[in-house]
GROMACS .gro file of C-alpha atoms in nm:
model
  356
    1MET     CA    1  -6.430   0.455   0.403
    2ALA     CA    2  -6.455   0.321   0.757
    3THR     CA    3  -6.447   0.395   1.126
    4LEU     CA    4  -6.116   0.367   1.311
    5SER     CA    5  -6.113   0.232   1.666
    6LEU     CA    6  -5.829   0.209   1.917
    7ARG     CA    7  -5.898   0.010   2.232
    8GLN     CA    8  -5.647   0.017   2.516
    9THR     CA    9  -5.372   0.046   2.254
   10GLU     CA   10  -5.023   0.033   2.403
   11LYS     CA   11  -4.663   0.042   2.285
   12THR     CA   12  -4.370  -0.076   2.497
   13TYR     CA   13  -4.023  -0.106   2.346
   14GLU     CA   14  -3.776  -0.384   2.421
   15ASN     CA   15  -3.578  -0.159   2.656
   16GLY     CA   16  -3.890  -0.123   2.873
   17PHE     CA   17  -3.983   0.229   2.762
   18LYS     CA   18  -4.361   0.265   2.741
   19ALA     CA   19  -4.440   0.507   2.459
   20LEU     CA   20  -4.820   0.474   2.467
   21HIS     CA   21  -5.045   0.408   2.766
   22GLY     CA   22  -5.382   0.252   2.686
   23ILE     CA   23  -5.514   0.481   2.411
   24ASN     CA   24  -5.891   0.465   2.357
   25LEU     CA   25  -6.026   0.647   2.051
   26GLU     CA   26  -6.326   0.615   1.822
   27ILE     CA   27  -6.279   0.806   1.494
   28ALA     CA   28  -6.599   0.824   1.295
   29ASP     CA   29  -6.641   0.747   0.927
   30GLY     CA   30  -6.538   1.056   0.729
   31GLU     CA   31  -6.393   1.238   1.031
   32LEU     CA   32  -6.061   1.424   1.028
   33ALA     CA   33  -5.893   1.362   1.364
   34VAL     CA   34  -5.572   1.548   1.449
   35LEU     CA   35  -5.311   1.416   1.691
   36VAL     CA   36  -5.124   1.712   1.836
   37GLY     CA   37  -4.858   1.744   2.101
   38PRO     CA   38  -4.490   1.821   2.163
   39SER     CA   39  -4.200   1.609   2.038
   40GLY     CA   40  -4.184   1.273   2.212
   41CYS     CA   41  -4.551   1.265   2.318
   42GLY     CA   42  -4.627   0.949   2.115
   43LYS     CA   43  -4.838   1.095   1.832
   44SER     CA   44  -4.617   0.968   1.546
   45THR     CA   45  -4.576   0.631   1.716
   46LEU     CA   46  -4.954   0.600   1.734
   47LEU     CA   47  -4.990   0.692   1.366
   48ARG     CA   48  -4.725   0.435   1.268
   49MET     CA   49  -4.908   0.170   1.470
   50ILE     CA   50  -5.229   0.244   1.281
   51ALA     CA   51  -5.032   0.213   0.957
   52GLY     CA   52  -4.872  -0.115   1.069
   53LEU     CA   53  -4.519   0.028   1.065
   54GLU     CA   54  -4.489  -0.023   1.442
   55THR     CA   55  -4.598  -0.340   1.623
   56ILE     CA   56  -4.872  -0.318   1.886
   57THR     CA   57  -4.779  -0.451   2.229
   58GLY     CA   58  -5.123  -0.419   2.385
   59GLY     CA   59  -5.486  -0.358   2.294
   60GLU     CA   60  -5.652  -0.347   1.952
   61ILE     CA   61  -5.670  -0.132   1.642
   62MET     CA   62  -5.977  -0.180   1.422
   63ILE     CA   63  -6.046  -0.042   1.076
   64GLY     CA   64  -6.416  -0.090   1.019
   65ASP     CA   65  -6.504  -0.425   1.175
   66THR     CA   66  -6.158  -0.576   1.125
   67VAL     CA   67  -5.889  -0.602   1.392
   68VAL     CA   68  -5.569  -0.512   1.206
   69ASN     CA   69  -5.308  -0.582   1.476
   70LYS     CA   70  -5.149  -0.861   1.276
   71ILE     CA   71  -5.240  -0.747   0.925
   72ALA     CA   72  -4.951  -0.628   0.706
   73PRO     CA   73  -4.940  -0.255   0.621
   74ALA     CA   74  -5.008  -0.322   0.252
   75ASP     CA   75  -5.328  -0.508   0.340
   76ARG     CA   76  -5.480  -0.253   0.579
   77ASP     CA   77  -5.635  -0.041   0.303
   78ILE     CA   78  -5.474   0.280   0.426
   79ALA     CA   79  -5.274   0.546   0.242
   80MET     CA   80  -5.006   0.758   0.408
   81VAL     CA   81  -4.867   1.104   0.324
   82PHE     CA   82  -4.525   1.170   0.473
   83GLN     CA   83  -4.335   1.483   0.571
   84ASN     CA   84  -4.061   1.429   0.311
   85TYR     CA   85  -4.291   1.352   0.011
   86ALA     CA   86  -4.110   1.017  -0.057
   87LEU     CA   87  -4.138   1.057  -0.435
   88TYR     CA   88  -3.925   0.867  -0.685
   89PRO     CA   89  -3.703   1.137  -0.844
   90HIS     CA   90  -3.642   0.944  -1.168
   91MET     CA   91  -4.013   0.897  -1.238
   92THR     CA   92  -4.260   1.149  -1.378
   93ASN     CA   93  -4.529   1.275  -1.147
   94TYR     CA   94  -4.780   1.062  -1.338
   95ALA     CA   95  -4.568   0.752  -1.275
   96ASN     CA   96  -4.528   0.839  -0.909
   97MET     CA   97  -4.904   0.862  -0.867
   98ALA     CA   98  -4.965   0.545  -1.067
   99TYR     CA   99  -4.692   0.334  -0.907
  100GLY     CA  100  -4.897   0.183  -0.625
  101LEU     CA  101  -5.189   0.096  -0.853
  102LYS     CA  102  -4.955  -0.064  -1.105
  103ASN     CA  103  -4.809  -0.287  -0.835
  104ARG     CA  104  -5.158  -0.395  -0.736
  105GLY     CA  105  -5.238  -0.508  -1.088
  106TYR     CA  106  -5.488  -0.244  -1.196
  107SER     CA  107  -5.550  -0.210  -1.568
  108LYS     CA  108  -5.390   0.077  -1.761
  109ALA     CA  109  -5.731   0.230  -1.825
  110GLU     CA  110  -5.826   0.222  -1.456
  111ILE     CA  111  -5.487   0.364  -1.354
  112ASP     CA  112  -5.513   0.645  -1.608
  113ALA     CA  113  -5.867   0.735  -1.501
  114ARG     CA  114  -5.776   0.747  -1.131
  115VAL     CA  115  -5.454   0.943  -1.180
  116ARG     CA  116  -5.617   1.203  -1.403
  117GLU     CA  117  -5.913   1.241  -1.169
  118ALA     CA  118  -5.679   1.298  -0.873
  119ALA     CA  119  -5.466   1.538  -1.080
  120ALA     CA  120  -5.775   1.740  -1.165
  121ILE     CA  121  -5.874   1.762  -0.796
  122LEU     CA  122  -5.521   1.875  -0.701
  123GLN     CA  123  -5.470   2.104  -1.004
  124LEU     CA  124  -5.177   1.897  -1.129
  125ASN     CA  125  -5.296   1.830  -1.485
  126ASP     CA  126  -5.020   2.043  -1.637
  127HIS     CA  127  -4.746   1.881  -1.430
  128LEU     CA  128  -4.800   1.509  -1.484
  129ASP     CA  129  -4.522   1.473  -1.745
  130ARG     CA  130  -4.267   1.656  -1.530
  131LYS     CA  131  -4.044   1.506  -1.262
  132PRO     CA  132  -4.061   1.602  -0.893
  133ARG     CA  133  -3.744   1.815  -0.908
  134GLN     CA  134  -3.921   2.047  -1.152
  135LEU     CA  135  -4.195   2.127  -0.900
  136SER     CA  136  -4.217   2.354  -0.596
  137GLY     CA  137  -4.245   2.206  -0.247
  138GLY     CA  138  -4.620   2.258  -0.241
  139GLN     CA  139  -4.666   2.091  -0.578
  140ARG     CA  140  -4.456   1.792  -0.468
  141GLN     CA  141  -4.674   1.753  -0.162
  142ARG     CA  142  -4.979   1.757  -0.391
  143VAL     CA  143  -4.825   1.474  -0.593
  144ALA     CA  144  -4.772   1.281  -0.270
  145MET     CA  145  -5.136   1.340  -0.178
  146GLY     CA  146  -5.241   1.239  -0.530
  147ARG     CA  147  -5.057   0.909  -0.488
  148ALA     CA  148  -5.264   0.851  -0.173
  149ILE     CA  149  -5.594   0.962  -0.330
  150VAL     CA  150  -5.573   0.723  -0.626
  151ARG     CA  151  -5.566   0.432  -0.383
  152GLU     CA  152  -5.920   0.523  -0.265
  153PRO     CA  153  -5.832   0.386   0.081
  154LYS     CA  154  -6.052   0.345   0.385
  155VAL     CA  155  -5.823   0.570   0.590
  156PHE     CA  156  -5.579   0.853   0.511
  157LEU     CA  157  -5.282   0.901   0.744
  158PHE     CA  158  -5.089   1.232   0.736
  159ASP     CA  159  -4.752   1.245   0.916
  160GLU     CA  160  -4.664   1.616   0.954
  161PRO     CA  161  -4.698   1.669   0.576
  162LEU     CA  162  -4.648   2.048   0.588
  163SER     CA  163  -4.337   2.068   0.806
  164ASN     CA  164  -4.100   2.125   0.513
  165LEU     CA  165  -4.297   2.414   0.364
  166ASP     CA  166  -4.258   2.787   0.425
  167ALA     CA  167  -4.514   2.972   0.640
  168LYS     CA  168  -4.737   3.107   0.362
  169LEU     CA  169  -4.740   2.779   0.170
  170ARG     CA  170  -4.830   2.593   0.489
  171VAL     CA  171  -5.142   2.807   0.523
  172ASP     CA  172  -5.238   2.750   0.158
  173MET     CA  173  -5.178   2.374   0.178
  174ARG     CA  174  -5.366   2.352   0.507
  175LEU     CA  175  -5.676   2.488   0.336
  176GLU     CA  176  -5.626   2.252   0.042
  177ILE     CA  177  -5.600   1.948   0.270
  178LYS     CA  178  -5.914   2.047   0.461
  179ASN     CA  179  -6.111   2.106   0.140
  180LEU     CA  180  -5.981   1.783  -0.009
  181GLN     CA  181  -6.072   1.575   0.295
  182GLN     CA  182  -6.422   1.723   0.308
  183ARG     CA  183  -6.470   1.662  -0.064
  184LEU     CA  184  -6.354   1.300  -0.051
  185GLY     CA  185  -6.512   1.223   0.288
  186THR     CA  186  -6.235   0.979   0.377
  187THR     CA  187  -6.162   0.901   0.742
  188SER     CA  188  -5.831   1.074   0.818
  189VAL     CA  189  -5.575   1.094   1.098
  190TYR     CA  190  -5.334   1.387   1.085
  191VAL     CA  191  -5.025   1.430   1.305
  192THR     CA  192  -4.874   1.771   1.380
  193HIS     CA  193  -4.686   1.954   1.655
  194ASP     CA  194  -4.830   2.286   1.532
  195GLN     CA  195  -5.135   2.369   1.745
  196VAL     CA  196  -5.260   2.637   1.500
  197GLU     CA  197  -5.255   2.375   1.222
  198ALA     CA  198  -5.435   2.133   1.453
  199MET     CA  199  -5.706   2.383   1.552
  200THR     CA  200  -5.785   2.482   1.193
  201LEU     CA  201  -5.785   2.133   1.042
  202ALA     CA  202  -5.948   1.909   1.301
  203ASP     CA  203  -6.304   1.791   1.325
  204ARG     CA  204  -6.181   1.639   1.649
  205LEU     CA  205  -5.859   1.709   1.834
  206ILE     CA  206  -5.656   1.457   2.036
  207VAL     CA  207  -5.401   1.632   2.258
  208MET     CA  208  -5.117   1.392   2.338
  209ASN     CA  209  -4.884   1.420   2.638
  210GLY     CA  210  -4.638   1.159   2.761
  211GLY     CA  211  -4.801   0.875   2.570
  212VAL     CA  212  -5.151   0.959   2.695
  213ALA     CA  213  -5.446   1.115   2.515
  214GLU     CA  214  -5.476   1.404   2.762
  215GLN     CA  215  -5.798   1.543   2.610
  216VAL     CA  216  -6.021   1.460   2.315
  217GLY     CA  217  -6.283   1.696   2.175
  218SER     CA  218  -6.363   1.956   1.913
  219PRO     CA  219  -6.103   2.235   1.879
  220ILE     CA  220  -6.342   2.491   2.030
  221GLU     CA  221  -6.431   2.264   2.323
  222ILE     CA  222  -6.066   2.212   2.405
  223TYR     CA  223  -5.981   2.580   2.364
  224GLU     CA  224  -6.267   2.697   2.583
  225LYS     CA  225  -6.251   2.420   2.845
  226PRO     CA  226  -5.901   2.268   2.862
  227ALA     CA  227  -5.900   1.967   3.096
  228THR     CA  228  -5.549   2.016   3.235
  229LEU     CA  229  -5.277   2.277   3.275
  230PHE     CA  230  -5.081   2.105   2.998
  231VAL     CA  231  -5.366   2.131   2.747
  232ALA     CA  232  -5.440   2.490   2.851
  233GLY     CA  233  -5.077   2.590   2.796
  234PHE     CA  234  -5.030   2.398   2.472
  235ILE     CA  235  -5.348   2.495   2.288
  236GLY     CA  236  -5.366   2.864   2.209
  237SER     CA  237  -5.111   3.109   2.071
  238PRO     CA  238  -4.985   3.295   2.266
  239SER     CA  239  -5.021   3.049   2.552
  240MET     CA  240  -5.263   3.093   2.839
  241ASN     CA  241  -5.132   3.293   3.134
  242PHE     CA  242  -5.110   3.109   3.469
  243LEU     CA  243  -5.122   3.286   3.806
  244PRO     CA  244  -5.088   3.084   4.131
  245GLY     CA  245  -5.340   3.189   4.394
  246ARG     CA  246  -5.581   3.076   4.663
  247VAL     CA  247  -5.961   3.084   4.687
  248ALA     CA  248  -6.064   3.354   4.934
  249ASP     CA  249  -6.287   3.293   5.237
  250ASP     CA  250  -6.585   3.438   5.053
  251ARG     CA  251  -6.530   3.171   4.780
  252SER     CA  252  -6.602   3.433   4.513
  253HIS     CA  253  -6.247   3.562   4.465
  254ALA     CA  254  -5.899   3.431   4.394
  255MET     CA  255  -5.628   3.598   4.603
  256PHE     CA  256  -5.263   3.636   4.502
  257SER     CA  257  -4.948   3.684   4.707
  258ASP     CA  258  -4.949   4.063   4.671
  259GLY     CA  259  -5.309   4.094   4.793
  260THR     CA  260  -5.460   4.131   4.445
  261CYS     CA  261  -5.804   3.970   4.403
  262LEU     CA  262  -5.994   3.854   4.096
  263ALA     CA  263  -6.365   3.772   4.095
  264LEU     CA  264  -6.457   3.408   4.027
  265ASP     CA  265  -6.777   3.236   3.919
  266HIS     CA  266  -6.655   2.887   4.020
  267ASP     CA  267  -6.795   2.695   4.317
  268VAL     CA  268  -6.470   2.612   4.495
  269GLU     CA  269  -6.402   2.560   4.865
  270ALA     CA  270  -6.235   2.843   5.054
  271GLY     CA  271  -5.859   2.820   5.101
  272ARG     CA  272  -5.795   2.586   4.809
  273ASP     CA  273  -5.466   2.642   4.626
  274VAL     CA  274  -5.540   2.702   4.258
  275ILE     CA  275  -5.383   2.813   3.932
  276VAL     CA  276  -5.587   3.084   3.762
  277GLY     CA  277  -5.564   3.064   3.382
  278ILE     CA  278  -5.631   3.371   3.169
  279ARG     CA  279  -5.615   3.381   2.789
  280PRO     CA  280  -5.414   3.683   2.657
  281GLU     CA  281  -5.725   3.815   2.479
  282HIS     CA  282  -5.938   3.795   2.796
  283PHE     CA  283  -5.769   4.083   2.975
  284THR     CA  284  -5.934   4.424   2.940
  285LEU     CA  285  -5.709   4.730   2.935
  286GLN     CA  286  -5.850   4.995   3.170
  287GLN     CA  287  -5.762   5.339   3.038
  288ASP     CA  288  -5.888   5.512   3.353
  289GLY     CA  289  -5.650   5.318   3.576
  290ASN     CA  290  -5.931   5.152   3.775
  291GLY     CA  291  -5.879   4.779   3.780
  292PRO     CA  292  -5.748   4.500   4.004
  293LEU     CA  293  -5.429   4.418   3.813
  294LYS     CA  294  -5.125   4.642   3.776
  295ALA     CA  295  -4.836   4.546   3.550
  296LYS     CA  296  -4.534   4.702   3.379
  297VAL     CA  297  -4.460   4.670   3.008
  298ARG     CA  298  -4.152   4.460   2.927
  299MET     CA  299  -4.185   4.435   2.550
  300VAL     CA  300  -4.434   4.505   2.272
  301GLU     CA  301  -4.482   4.308   1.948
  302SER     CA  302  -4.687   4.493   1.688
  303LEU     CA  303  -4.832   4.247   1.436
  304GLY     CA  304  -5.055   4.492   1.249
  305ALA     CA  305  -5.396   4.338   1.310
  306GLU     CA  306  -5.308   4.284   1.675
  307THR     CA  307  -5.053   4.383   1.938
  308LEU     CA  308  -4.893   4.149   2.192
  309VAL     CA  309  -4.779   4.315   2.514
  310TYR     CA  310  -4.548   4.124   2.751
  311LEU     CA  311  -4.599   4.238   3.109
  312ASP     CA  312  -4.422   4.202   3.444
  313PHE     CA  313  -4.660   4.152   3.737
  314GLY     CA  314  -4.391   4.244   3.989
  315ILE     CA  315  -4.477   4.109   4.333
  316ILE     CA  316  -4.680   3.821   4.190
  317GLY     CA  317  -4.361   3.719   4.013
  318GLU     CA  318  -4.535   3.613   3.697
  319ASN     CA  319  -4.489   3.732   3.341
  320VAL     CA  320  -4.813   3.783   3.152
  321THR     CA  321  -4.904   3.826   2.785
  322LEU     CA  322  -5.178   4.067   2.681
  323ARG     CA  323  -5.335   4.055   2.333
  324LEU     CA  324  -5.499   4.370   2.197
  325GLN     CA  325  -5.674   4.420   1.864
  326GLY     CA  326  -5.517   4.677   1.632
  327THR     CA  327  -5.199   4.879   1.679
  328HIS     CA  328  -5.096   5.015   2.019
  329GLN     CA  329  -4.784   5.191   2.142
  330PHE     CA  330  -4.648   5.152   2.495
  331ALA     CA  331  -4.318   5.254   2.653
  332ARG     CA  332  -4.099   5.008   2.837
  333ASP     CA  333  -4.184   5.006   3.213
  334GLN     CA  334  -4.511   5.189   3.146
  335GLU     CA  335  -4.769   5.076   3.402
  336LEU     CA  336  -5.094   4.931   3.269
  337THR     CA  337  -5.412   4.850   3.457
  338LEU     CA  338  -5.605   4.538   3.361
  339SER     CA  339  -5.932   4.374   3.455
  340THR     CA  340  -6.090   4.036   3.381
  341ILE     CA  341  -6.437   3.886   3.350
  342ALA     CA  342  -6.512   3.608   3.600
  343ASN     CA  343  -6.665   3.363   3.352
  344GLN     CA  344  -6.358   3.384   3.127
  345LEU     CA  345  -6.118   3.261   3.396
  346HIS     CA  346  -6.002   2.900   3.413
  347LEU     CA  347  -5.927   2.732   3.747
  348PHE     CA  348  -5.693   2.436   3.789
  349ASP     CA  349  -5.595   2.242   4.099
  350ARG     CA  350  -5.240   2.342   4.187
  351GLU     CA  351  -5.142   1.990   4.291
  352THR     CA  352  -5.300   1.774   4.019
  353GLY     CA  353  -5.309   2.028   3.734
  354LYS     CA  354  -5.666   1.923   3.652
  355ARG     CA  355  -5.947   2.163   3.566
  356ILE     CA  356  -6.177   2.258   3.852
   0.00000   0.00000   0.00000
């Protein structure tokens, strides 16, 4: 096990496209760090650079005390789990897990001990003599993880390993990966575009955007205090609602184009153009009709444990999502009255998109 350090790490391709812009990260020994972001943000490129599958064009990558920029992938003491399993179909699962150790010259006894220990951890003991085609998708991904575990590497790298699985199996495997990483205590970097997956797995979250690490922190820190509009909109499902407004002269309210006001607890200069961010669960439905926000129902999604209500704010010109616990019934175009709590609002500068 080891720390993983990235210092001003950059990637520029021959055509001049700059995929990564000076990434600085310190991933602690035993930590599970998750790189999350939309397609094209640079997260997979960064993972491949750590693995040595992409060349570094600027900065340093260190595993422990060793700069690995020019060290071959096979000599970096890392193990990678891919999205597509990458198992040899003609080999048994035992042989797939043992293959890397065999190539490195381990004795048969050592190989057998490591493979069977990993199989016990992953509940694969009864499947070692089978071939990958005889297993379910989740079991194949366990074999792929077993092949990584037997290496006993300093760093695990996961490249969207659950993308090929169905929704229920993804949840089950997510829990297995988290339990496995905590049990082994191996430093790990996990790439995903799924922000729910990222929030539930990460010790620390790195939100990527346009080749930049837009925000780094614990999942709860990032959820509760997103640094930018991008992070606020990307982390959280459904996404945060954004309403363009202006700080009133009394500096204690945000005003919107239709004259609606919301109380603030931010110290912001009067007249400043802002974006007010409100999580769907931070609206309160006012049954008595007394509240600052009026909206009409566009659509309702009943999910059993919760209800999502999509609203039209009319004059404000913004569509808003409301999340309510339990089951609720509303008619289309029914008018609802909502209120908010000042300390649950997020303010962003309208020009820069940065948190105020």
